[in-house]
């Protein structure tokens, strides 16, 4: 939630803010946020012209060891030398690091994002001359060519160039320097002077031009003191043959990234943007500096590991050309290969970039996962429905909303409390009147096997009567301002301090605060929500922290985009610790960075009750999924403003098929619990939430897969149909795993939607009617208010639980119905994953993972994890085979013997329903159709 | 009560057949007589009888699985001996949560459910008894309030009639006073005119004394202006003696003085009497410089004029008083009429609430409900905020007096204005019981009062006990 409500309470304190927010309509006030032109380093770097690279590789400095190649680069204009490191990492990844050879002081290298020092593979020298060197990148005929003058890197496979670095000569590296207009540092001169390797260069060094914004920069009323001066880094990447790039969330934009020639670059700088606008490259709450490129032959990724403010420019030589124009080029043979050029610009730190060379989408996911880890495996219950509102006012309110769900027979797992539940916005406390007996409230939910989430934000009220504040202050854990005092900013509680989450000791202390004896009134079914962790500072520049604030020896400038990840991490670790390491945590965060997937869920922040915001929830979560963050959702109904009933229903229908399914609403909006819109709409919403619950086994299995492999749960169609260009830009429909295709209705008053069903040889079954459709076509589907176009892929088997109960936990022991959708070869495959749903015991193989296959009229279940130990009470109550023909006899064979099963065949839809086979879900069995 | 249970148990025993079907009420037993097959209650399908309650859903209406959780649309009957029987959705059977007080829904789960029906029944009976008592007492009080209401209504009606009579009287009086004032004004006017007219006056009613006086006054004024006593007023003399009423300090310009002299440079007495004298005595533009010698002053010295003036003033003051009284009475009438226009229930039983205010403190806020008037909220910090003005009754058609709506309170941050919806419930005392703000600016109040007690409710109470 953003500054809006803050104004109501703090208005008199910050009149300026009131003026700013009142002057705007519903849209974001763009003037509050920088354009590239207003960000001095971006402006400087973007002003560089291609083709004039001053950098030269000094081949004589090359050193090649078993694990890496190092090489010095020199800037011929100022003679500053850089050190290039090149690594071949396991799994077809190449890492390129560029730092100053001798920086004045260390430059920031992002810690804690990589899960380990990535294991390397040997590099070998293939050839070398005065113009460059050629190295082999392992077995796959991949080579990297280092050209000396100007410096450039080309990664080549066979005869194809996969990717080139500095091919446009836009490598920029602002070396650290002493401020000239104040004094020269004699020591530094001394140092350079005594360097025997290149005494001449020091003398030749050109006078650096001192530009505005290098040593100080003012935006609106805020001045950034820039004690280290200019320190930006930038580098260009060329992707021949590529017309589609994706990723670099978070932006309110389409899945396929747009070219940025005519406007600002995409910006990555975690910001609390009030009422964000869609379809533009403005920065939002989180940043993952990972871009994927894709064409029909190859998928690759670029991971730019830098946590400072970052801008990404994209240009394309085919952008703007019509299909006809492209065709004409092709026919006339005049066409250049399509190519996308990308350029990354960061304010500080070093260049540390991982080139994930695919070649398949799955390879890229696993390559990225090998670097930053995979999605945290969430507790099963967190995949259910979440009911949130700013705010449920008191315990009685919570009780009555909870009762409302039972009364209307709608399942839910979590009810949420926003900031008003605290005692004066002091996190880790409860309002003494409205939430006087939180344990009683939590026990009431526990009795119904339901859970709660309470918010804990990272801004801490400056109040000497507040234990948390006193402890953080006395331990010196607060972020410091540039003058060394505790940094203070305005947020919900008024004046607030910001704990320095970059410090491991701070995080350990924070985590300890979640212990049941520390965080009073809590018990096992209370989980946590981290909001405002960009961090949001109402009176700070761009509503965030001053860049010259200090995290021990590092400026906030260096670590900004990491702050939210650390908050999320410390909180998740706290929830793990409070259970002695037994229970899985559930923590939702608004700000994030590369690696945040390891700590929990993410939502798309303060959206609005508008149809466009419903639509954008799809590309926003798809983009996050591509870069590892699978547990994504948007506020169902829209946070700001009040949705029409139609929009609300459509949003539930969309949200039910997105990974994180939570309804949320702003304090100033009317109530919108599912039963407040008349019985018809209550029924529509009930139905879709129930659908969600029937699919929980599938969701859970997908999350287990995401946890194991890094494959996104919600994925763009091109991930599964990488050779079908028709899928490359689709972002109004998506896949869940491989087997469910969802095309939500996101148009007001829609009478129908046109869904693209991919795969020329595929068939797709409507999950509601079992109607079969051929793949490789655009299918028009007439819709009513109850329609949610969802299709199961022929060839898949999806286990579902049809006995929808009050909460997912209530369904734990329920039997399964297997939906077997046959493909054109009359085969199908699927999986079933079961564990206890809430502990880490799956790491000790206390789990069950089965594989179902159907071929030649035989459906069988085999164990995928024979070494695993888990027993379940759940059994198979029904098998529904779609696209079947009528058998004469159905036989079940288990260890206990054979018996015949009853069945029912619907000839009009070719649906065979096998009645009550009854075997345990963990057993080996076959069902034979004769 | 106990008699009923015994009866029910007896009847139930009589219906028992060879096999007990879990999850159905006695009235449904007839659908489940053990035969070879079972017909789904909606008639959609026939299944073998063994498939009833076999934990697999065969019937679309869920009727084959009343005792299991197999059917999505099924329901399970909690017999709850000792308490109230009721249905729960099949999805709550064996879900680990005790729903039926007789524990019958958790026959195959980890949940250790106790049979709490007897306790609940006792509580319920005590509650119902309390409710009945409240209702009885409430209805008794309501009867009183109705009687009082009728009296109050009559009283108010009488008051209205009285006020209306008073208004009529006042109106007659008002007419009289208007006439009298008119007459006095006319007299004053005439006196004034007569004074002005001097000897040449033609009006018969003026006294001869008046003529002389006026005449002398004209010449007196003329002489006052004629400083050099040459029998005519010159331009300089005008400039020296005449000033603007609104700006005494400014000396008149040549042109202004010329205009006053009718365009010439001199003016003799006769011309003066017909022109400038008129201007000066009118007193709205010009006057003689020295206050005591102003024409008004001269005129007020005239005793007749003085008397006429005083009479006119008197009459005006009297009229004003009567007018005010009339207005006040009319306002009271319209207030009362407005008050009486409000629907106070069929027997005016809600009338007594008008004029009362009820307070309740919730957290840091003091809420005040003044029925049929206003709702407000006062924070401990001290600012009072209107949560709405009386709007209307808003209960459902069959009981429209069960809810009130107050609208157009103070505007809200995001547009719209605060509204309050008040639910009236039966109680032995009248007072505000709870206040909630489920959404910003939308308030919900529970208001308890005997007049909300309905005899119908009593009937229902008796039924629910069965």
mmCIF file of N, CA, C and O in Angstrom, chain A residues 42 80 88 109 131 136 147 154 163 182 236 243 269 327 354 369 487 530 550 631 685 694 698 718 796 832 846 891:
data_model
loop_
_atom_site.group_PDB
_atom_site.id
_atom_site.type_symbol
_atom_site.label_atom_id
_atom_site.label_comp_id
_atom_site.label_asym_id
_atom_site.label_seq_id
_atom_site.Cartn_x
_atom_site.Cartn_y
_atom_site.Cartn_z
ATOM 1 N N UNK A 42 22.696 8.061 -15.964
ATOM 2 C CA UNK A 42 22.004 7.484 -17.120
ATOM 3 C C UNK A 42 22.151 8.414 -18.317
ATOM 4 O O UNK A 42 22.438 7.993 -19.432
ATOM 5 N N UNK A 80 42.918 4.484 -18.064
ATOM 6 C CA UNK A 80 42.530 3.691 -16.897
ATOM 7 C C UNK A 80 42.382 2.245 -17.335
ATOM 8 O O UNK A 80 41.808 1.955 -18.378
ATOM 9 N N UNK A 88 34.007 -20.005 -17.493
ATOM 10 C CA UNK A 88 33.040 -20.938 -18.053
ATOM 11 C C UNK A 88 32.418 -21.643 -16.862
ATOM 12 O O UNK A 88 33.110 -22.301 -16.086
ATOM 13 N N UNK A 109 30.499 -5.452 -4.908
ATOM 14 C CA UNK A 109 30.141 -6.666 -5.631
ATOM 15 C C UNK A 109 29.004 -7.325 -4.867
ATOM 16 O O UNK A 109 29.115 -7.572 -3.680
ATOM 17 N N UNK A 131 45.384 -9.841 -32.924
ATOM 18 C CA UNK A 131 44.052 -9.225 -32.946
ATOM 19 C C UNK A 131 43.111 -9.813 -31.911
ATOM 20 O O UNK A 131 42.078 -9.250 -31.630
ATOM 21 N N UNK A 136 37.773 -22.075 -26.267
ATOM 22 C CA UNK A 136 36.701 -23.053 -26.398
ATOM 23 C C UNK A 136 35.861 -23.046 -25.129
ATOM 24 O O UNK A 136 36.374 -22.998 -24.019
ATOM 25 N N UNK A 147 38.236 -9.991 -29.103
ATOM 26 C CA UNK A 147 38.921 -9.116 -30.054
ATOM 27 C C UNK A 147 39.578 -7.997 -29.275
ATOM 28 O O UNK A 147 39.018 -7.492 -28.301
ATOM 29 N N UNK A 154 32.734 -12.130 -28.608
ATOM 30 C CA UNK A 154 31.671 -12.777 -29.376
ATOM 31 C C UNK A 154 31.582 -14.222 -28.929
ATOM 32 O O UNK A 154 32.607 -14.907 -28.839
ATOM 33 N N UNK A 163 25.915 -14.224 -29.330
ATOM 34 C CA UNK A 163 25.816 -12.991 -28.560
ATOM 35 C C UNK A 163 27.148 -12.268 -28.648
ATOM 36 O O UNK A 163 28.197 -12.906 -28.659
ATOM 37 N N UNK A 182 38.338 20.065 -5.350
ATOM 38 C CA UNK A 182 38.675 20.282 -3.945
ATOM 39 C C UNK A 182 40.165 20.138 -3.717
ATOM 40 O O UNK A 182 40.867 21.096 -3.495
ATOM 41 N N UNK A 236 27.046 -3.063 -23.702
ATOM 42 C CA UNK A 236 26.025 -3.439 -24.689
ATOM 43 C C UNK A 236 26.173 -4.895 -25.094
ATOM 44 O O UNK A 236 27.271 -5.460 -25.073
ATOM 45 N N UNK A 243 14.420 -11.405 -32.102
ATOM 46 C CA UNK A 243 13.435 -10.339 -32.187
ATOM 47 C C UNK A 243 12.596 -10.238 -30.923
ATOM 48 O O UNK A 243 11.775 -9.339 -30.811
ATOM 49 N N UNK A 269 14.729 0.034 -10.389
ATOM 50 C CA UNK A 269 15.062 0.760 -9.158
ATOM 51 C C UNK A 269 13.842 0.612 -8.262
ATOM 52 O O UNK A 269 12.776 1.154 -8.562
ATOM 53 N N UNK A 327 9.133 -9.396 -45.112
ATOM 54 C CA UNK A 327 9.041 -10.368 -46.193
ATOM 55 C C UNK A 327 9.764 -9.824 -47.419
ATOM 56 O O UNK A 327 10.514 -10.523 -48.091
ATOM 57 N N UNK A 354 26.197 -12.806 -16.277
ATOM 58 C CA UNK A 354 26.137 -14.240 -16.549
ATOM 59 C C UNK A 354 25.380 -14.425 -17.863
ATOM 60 O O UNK A 354 24.230 -14.002 -17.974
ATOM 61 N N UNK A 369 18.582 -21.012 -12.251
ATOM 62 C CA UNK A 369 18.373 -21.635 -10.939
ATOM 63 C C UNK A 369 19.694 -22.068 -10.323
ATOM 64 O O UNK A 369 19.880 -21.982 -9.105
ATOM 65 N N UNK A 487 19.635 7.087 10.232
ATOM 66 C CA UNK A 487 18.802 7.628 9.149
ATOM 67 C C UNK A 487 17.342 7.610 9.602
ATOM 68 O O UNK A 487 16.871 6.612 10.125
ATOM 69 N N UNK A 530 5.683 -8.657 4.243
ATOM 70 C CA UNK A 530 6.599 -7.516 4.233
ATOM 71 C C UNK A 530 6.193 -6.561 3.125
ATOM 72 O O UNK A 530 6.314 -6.865 1.942
ATOM 73 N N UNK A 550 24.078 5.319 4.589
ATOM 74 C CA UNK A 550 25.175 4.351 4.675
ATOM 75 C C UNK A 550 24.765 3.022 5.308
ATOM 76 O O UNK A 550 24.127 2.985 6.354
ATOM 77 N N UNK A 631 6.004 -17.588 -7.521
ATOM 78 C CA UNK A 631 4.876 -17.385 -6.601
ATOM 79 C C UNK A 631 4.419 -15.933 -6.680
ATOM 80 O O UNK A 631 4.722 -15.103 -5.824
ATOM 81 N N UNK A 685 -18.389 -16.443 -7.806
ATOM 82 C CA UNK A 685 -17.105 -16.376 -7.109
ATOM 83 C C UNK A 685 -16.845 -17.673 -6.340
ATOM 84 O O UNK A 685 -15.741 -18.214 -6.355
ATOM 85 N N UNK A 694 -9.988 -27.479 -6.338
ATOM 86 C CA UNK A 694 -9.931 -28.809 -6.952
ATOM 87 C C UNK A 694 -8.576 -29.041 -7.617
ATOM 88 O O UNK A 694 -8.107 -30.167 -7.715
ATOM 89 N N UNK A 698 -2.484 -30.243 -8.385
ATOM 90 C CA UNK A 698 -1.689 -29.880 -9.563
ATOM 91 C C UNK A 698 -0.800 -28.675 -9.258
ATOM 92 O O UNK A 698 0.390 -28.657 -9.582
ATOM 93 N N UNK A 718 5.301 -19.677 -25.316
ATOM 94 C CA UNK A 718 6.517 -19.977 -26.104
ATOM 95 C C UNK A 718 7.480 -20.886 -25.355
ATOM 96 O O UNK A 718 8.306 -21.555 -25.974
ATOM 97 N N UNK A 796 -1.974 -35.392 -21.174
ATOM 98 C CA UNK A 796 -1.633 -35.107 -19.777
ATOM 99 C C UNK A 796 -2.580 -35.808 -18.816
ATOM 100 O O UNK A 796 -3.705 -36.165 -19.175
ATOM 101 N N UNK A 832 1.960 -37.064 -9.644
ATOM 102 C CA UNK A 832 1.286 -36.701 -8.405
ATOM 103 C C UNK A 832 2.337 -36.574 -7.320
ATOM 104 O O UNK A 832 3.160 -37.472 -7.131
ATOM 105 N N UNK A 846 10.647 -37.388 2.869
ATOM 106 C CA UNK A 846 9.330 -37.821 3.349
ATOM 107 C C UNK A 846 8.296 -37.265 2.399
ATOM 108 O O UNK A 846 7.682 -36.231 2.653
ATOM 109 N N UNK A 891 -10.386 -53.251 -15.750
ATOM 110 C CA UNK A 891 -9.845 -54.076 -14.680
ATOM 111 C C UNK A 891 -8.767 -53.328 -13.914
ATOM 112 O O UNK A 891 -7.892 -52.706 -14.517
#
